[in-house]
């Protein structure tokens, strides 16, 4: 069933399963992310840039190394300080009304819609905490879709984008290659000066560039998660 506009009349009794598990679609080895999340993401994940079929850049975080592998899943728990918005939004999405205003929609037959889940609305119709959290996540996605292209164009114009094929060495001759990615060249970023530096600072693109560059260190932690997962069998 297609997503429908969420409202506190038709959906007053709606309940949503929280937590994370493969049955909810969380067994994925990467997911798309957006600029408003970078500060939280760079503490736990490697933020990598890719090009879509049209050549436009978008950002992802690496969650696993094998297909359908999420090394941050731990039983019913997501083992990180922050869950990416695309994974935290559950059955909800953003649509626009006839005036172009963003509105929250819900998929009525989504696997997370359950009888014993967390309520979406309070008994008198106000937003329950779950919906407030989801709204914040959807806002990050919506704003990111409006603004990220200009930011990536600015990175490209400043010569900061670095093509990368990442080679992750697990030892004993085992390695994983993650091809066709881009990152921020930390050396070029540190060397920026004058008008180029001022342009990035004026639009608040310097901080996201730093977060992308610094996040690459988390690939080492991803390897450690992989090795621990294999050791547990």
Tab-separated table of C-alpha atoms in Angstrom:
chain	number	residue	atom	x	y	z
A	1	UNK	CA	0.000	0.000	0.000
A	2	UNK	CA	1.287	3.458	-0.866
A	3	UNK	CA	2.181	5.951	1.841
A	4	UNK	CA	-0.683	8.144	3.055
A	5	UNK	CA	-0.771	11.464	4.850
A	6	UNK	CA	-0.363	10.978	8.598
A	7	UNK	CA	-3.062	12.490	10.818
A	8	UNK	CA	-4.211	12.039	14.412
A	9	UNK	CA	-7.742	10.997	13.455
A	10	UNK	CA	-7.209	8.122	11.050
A	11	UNK	CA	-4.015	7.077	12.817
A	12	UNK	CA	-4.855	7.810	16.450
A	13	UNK	CA	-4.188	4.197	17.462
A	14	UNK	CA	-1.138	3.686	15.269
A	15	UNK	CA	1.768	1.959	17.003
A	16	UNK	CA	5.263	1.367	15.696
A	17	UNK	CA	7.880	-1.195	16.681
A	18	UNK	CA	11.125	0.402	17.795
A	19	UNK	CA	14.503	-1.277	18.004
A	20	UNK	CA	16.464	-2.640	15.082
A	21	UNK	CA	16.627	-6.044	13.429
A	22	UNK	CA	17.023	-7.685	10.038
A	23	UNK	CA	13.267	-8.273	9.911
A	24	UNK	CA	12.790	-4.493	9.841
A	25	UNK	CA	15.102	-4.103	6.859
A	26	UNK	CA	18.163	-3.120	8.874
A	27	UNK	CA	20.444	-5.815	7.401
A	28	UNK	CA	22.128	-3.469	4.923
A	29	UNK	CA	25.812	-2.738	4.446
A	30	UNK	CA	25.413	0.982	3.738
A	31	UNK	CA	22.806	3.700	3.892
A	32	UNK	CA	22.404	7.219	2.569
A	33	UNK	CA	23.092	10.106	4.935
A	34	UNK	CA	22.669	13.878	4.896
A	35	UNK	CA	24.721	16.939	5.951
A	36	UNK	CA	22.791	17.726	9.151
A	37	UNK	CA	23.853	14.305	10.469
A	38	UNK	CA	27.554	14.460	9.704
A	39	UNK	CA	28.625	15.715	13.124
A	40	UNK	CA	26.989	12.757	14.892
A	41	UNK	CA	27.876	10.260	12.164
A	42	UNK	CA	31.602	10.982	12.092
A	43	UNK	CA	31.959	9.710	15.649
A	44	UNK	CA	31.059	6.134	14.650
A	45	UNK	CA	30.913	5.727	10.864
A	46	UNK	CA	32.964	6.338	7.740
A	47	UNK	CA	31.177	8.921	5.572
A	48	UNK	CA	31.868	8.202	1.901
A	49	UNK	CA	30.705	10.001	-1.230
A	50	UNK	CA	29.437	8.271	-4.375
A	51	UNK	CA	27.981	9.261	-7.724
A	52	UNK	CA	24.544	8.118	-8.847
A	53	UNK	CA	23.658	7.084	-12.391
A	54	UNK	CA	23.335	10.771	-13.379
A	55	UNK	CA	26.744	11.606	-11.949
A	56	UNK	CA	25.394	13.496	-8.925
A	57	UNK	CA	27.199	13.026	-5.625
A	58	UNK	CA	25.523	11.680	-2.516
A	59	UNK	CA	26.843	10.505	0.848
A	60	UNK	CA	26.620	7.118	2.532
A	61	UNK	CA	27.960	5.516	5.672
A	62	UNK	CA	29.466	2.047	5.555
A	63	UNK	CA	27.673	-0.356	7.892
A	64	UNK	CA	29.155	-3.692	6.788
A	65	UNK	CA	31.499	-5.334	4.318
A	66	UNK	CA	29.503	-8.240	2.916
A	67	UNK	CA	26.091	-7.932	1.214
A	68	UNK	CA	23.194	-7.577	3.705
A	69	UNK	CA	25.671	-7.218	6.572
A	70	UNK	CA	25.143	-4.546	9.206
A	71	UNK	CA	27.915	-4.813	11.778
A	72	UNK	CA	26.135	-2.277	13.990
A	73	UNK	CA	23.210	-4.635	14.623
A	74	UNK	CA	23.408	-6.391	17.980
A	75	UNK	CA	20.304	-8.556	18.476
A	76	UNK	CA	17.509	-5.955	18.800
A	77	UNK	CA	19.913	-3.047	19.341
A	78	UNK	CA	21.815	-0.652	17.086
A	79	UNK	CA	25.305	-0.512	18.579
A	80	UNK	CA	26.273	3.118	17.982
A	81	UNK	CA	25.676	6.518	19.537
A	82	UNK	CA	23.561	7.664	16.583
A	83	UNK	CA	21.310	5.841	14.111
A	84	UNK	CA	21.278	7.354	10.591
A	85	UNK	CA	18.032	9.145	9.790
A	86	UNK	CA	17.199	6.823	6.900
A	87	UNK	CA	17.258	3.903	9.348
A	88	UNK	CA	15.562	5.767	12.208
A	89	UNK	CA	12.527	7.026	10.256
A	90	UNK	CA	10.745	3.659	10.238
A	91	UNK	CA	7.512	3.623	8.206
A	92	UNK	CA	7.458	7.411	7.819
A	93	UNK	CA	8.484	9.606	4.897
A	94	UNK	CA	8.183	13.182	3.677
A	95	UNK	CA	5.752	14.181	0.955
A	96	UNK	CA	4.640	17.623	-0.185
A	97	UNK	CA	1.118	19.030	-0.334
A	98	UNK	CA	-0.403	21.080	-3.157
A	99	UNK	CA	1.354	24.185	-1.845
A	100	UNK	CA	4.698	22.402	-1.810
A	101	UNK	CA	4.831	22.192	1.974
A	102	UNK	CA	6.502	19.075	3.440
A	103	UNK	CA	4.126	16.717	5.267
A	104	UNK	CA	4.706	13.433	7.091
A	105	UNK	CA	3.355	10.305	5.411
A	106	UNK	CA	3.155	6.736	6.691
A	107	UNK	CA	3.106	3.310	5.025
A	108	UNK	CA	0.121	1.519	6.660
A	109	UNK	CA	1.385	-1.962	5.792
A	110	UNK	CA	4.991	-1.398	6.867
A	111	UNK	CA	6.521	-4.255	8.880
A	112	UNK	CA	7.051	-1.913	11.843
A	113	UNK	CA	3.321	-1.198	12.213
A	114	UNK	CA	2.353	-3.523	15.084
A	115	UNK	CA	-0.309	-3.704	17.774
A	116	UNK	CA	2.108	-3.597	20.712
A	117	UNK	CA	4.543	-0.927	19.517
A	118	UNK	CA	5.173	2.626	20.664
A	119	UNK	CA	2.284	5.076	20.123
A	120	UNK	CA	2.577	7.748	17.456
A	121	UNK	CA	0.015	10.065	19.041
A	122	UNK	CA	-0.910	10.870	22.641
A	123	UNK	CA	-4.430	9.976	23.860
A	124	UNK	CA	-5.663	13.551	23.267
A	125	UNK	CA	-4.084	13.769	19.823
A	126	UNK	CA	-0.729	15.425	20.403
A	127	UNK	CA	2.552	14.017	19.128
A	128	UNK	CA	4.035	11.195	21.164
A	129	UNK	CA	7.840	11.264	21.718
A	130	UNK	CA	8.300	8.739	18.909
A	131	UNK	CA	6.733	11.085	16.361
A	132	UNK	CA	8.798	14.034	17.592
A	133	UNK	CA	11.959	11.992	17.048
A	134	UNK	CA	10.832	10.801	13.620
A	135	UNK	CA	9.949	14.378	12.632
A	136	UNK	CA	13.475	15.498	13.488
A	137	UNK	CA	14.961	12.693	11.397
A	138	UNK	CA	12.714	13.481	8.421
A	139	UNK	CA	13.649	17.149	8.694
A	140	UNK	CA	17.313	16.203	8.352
A	141	UNK	CA	16.557	14.159	5.248
A	142	UNK	CA	14.338	16.815	3.670
A	143	UNK	CA	16.759	19.686	4.250
A	144	UNK	CA	19.647	17.550	3.069
A	145	UNK	CA	17.951	16.815	-0.227
A	146	UNK	CA	17.518	20.563	-0.763
A	147	UNK	CA	21.054	21.625	0.151
A	148	UNK	CA	23.601	18.841	-0.348
A	149	UNK	CA	24.169	19.350	-4.069
A	150	UNK	CA	25.349	22.929	-3.568
A	151	UNK	CA	27.716	21.743	-0.843
A	152	UNK	CA	29.222	18.974	-2.980
A	153	UNK	CA	29.605	21.413	-5.889
A	154	UNK	CA	31.490	23.732	-3.535
A	155	UNK	CA	33.796	20.908	-2.458
A	156	UNK	CA	34.442	20.076	-6.104
A	157	UNK	CA	35.057	23.701	-7.006
A	158	UNK	CA	37.587	24.019	-4.185
A	159	UNK	CA	39.451	20.934	-5.413
A	160	UNK	CA	38.731	18.985	-2.241
A	161	UNK	CA	37.216	15.815	-3.703
A	162	UNK	CA	39.547	12.850	-3.826
A	163	UNK	CA	38.612	9.649	-5.722
A	164	UNK	CA	39.268	6.607	-3.568
A	165	UNK	CA	39.186	2.847	-3.816
A	166	UNK	CA	39.366	1.746	-0.189
A	167	UNK	CA	41.236	-1.442	0.637
A	168	UNK	CA	40.375	-2.896	4.034
A	169	UNK	CA	42.899	-5.475	5.237
A	170	UNK	CA	41.549	-8.036	7.713
A	171	UNK	CA	44.836	-9.895	7.961
A	172	UNK	CA	45.846	-13.377	6.830
A	173	UNK	CA	45.580	-12.288	3.213
A	174	UNK	CA	41.928	-11.260	3.484
A	175	UNK	CA	40.859	-7.872	2.236
A	176	UNK	CA	37.789	-6.009	1.036
A	177	UNK	CA	37.826	-3.347	-1.659
A	178	UNK	CA	35.261	-0.544	-1.621
A	179	UNK	CA	35.557	1.026	-5.090
A	180	UNK	CA	34.307	4.192	-6.760
A	181	UNK	CA	34.112	6.361	-3.677
A	182	UNK	CA	35.169	9.924	-3.003
A	183	UNK	CA	36.358	11.586	0.160
A	184	UNK	CA	37.728	14.972	1.202
A	185	UNK	CA	41.470	15.393	0.751
A	186	UNK	CA	42.555	16.492	4.242
A	187	UNK	CA	45.814	18.005	2.980
A	188	UNK	CA	44.078	20.203	0.416
A	189	UNK	CA	41.501	21.201	2.996
A	190	UNK	CA	44.220	22.274	5.440
A	191	UNK	CA	45.964	24.261	2.682
A	192	UNK	CA	42.897	26.272	1.654
A	193	UNK	CA	43.239	30.014	2.032
A	194	UNK	CA	41.892	33.289	0.770
A	195	UNK	CA	38.672	33.441	-1.210
A	196	UNK	CA	38.252	29.649	-1.462
A	197	UNK	CA	38.439	29.290	2.301
A	198	UNK	CA	36.103	32.227	2.869
A	199	UNK	CA	33.475	30.833	0.476
A	200	UNK	CA	33.329	27.500	2.282
A	201	UNK	CA	33.220	29.198	5.679
A	202	UNK	CA	30.458	31.608	4.606
A	203	UNK	CA	28.141	28.746	3.660
A	204	UNK	CA	29.163	26.600	6.666
A	205	UNK	CA	30.707	23.939	4.435
A	206	UNK	CA	34.028	23.811	6.265
A	207	UNK	CA	32.724	21.783	9.172
A	208	UNK	CA	31.051	19.099	6.992
A	209	UNK	CA	34.274	18.811	4.982
A	210	UNK	CA	36.250	18.250	8.175
A	211	UNK	CA	33.749	15.682	9.421
A	212	UNK	CA	33.907	13.706	6.175
A	213	UNK	CA	37.707	13.726	6.182
A	214	UNK	CA	38.025	12.743	9.842
A	215	UNK	CA	35.428	9.974	9.581
A	216	UNK	CA	37.685	7.749	7.468
A	217	UNK	CA	39.425	6.617	10.640
A	218	UNK	CA	36.258	4.717	11.525
A	219	UNK	CA	37.012	2.180	8.785
A	220	UNK	CA	39.526	0.677	11.217
A	221	UNK	CA	36.720	0.285	13.757
A	222	UNK	CA	34.545	-1.339	11.086
A	223	UNK	CA	37.264	-3.934	10.499
A	224	UNK	CA	37.394	-4.568	14.252
A	225	UNK	CA	33.628	-5.084	14.290
A	226	UNK	CA	33.946	-7.549	11.412
A	227	UNK	CA	36.632	-9.544	13.182
A	228	UNK	CA	34.648	-9.636	16.433
A	229	UNK	CA	31.560	-10.777	14.549
A	230	UNK	CA	33.493	-13.615	12.931
A	231	UNK	CA	35.045	-14.614	16.256
A	232	UNK	CA	31.571	-14.961	17.782
A	233	UNK	CA	30.629	-17.220	14.875
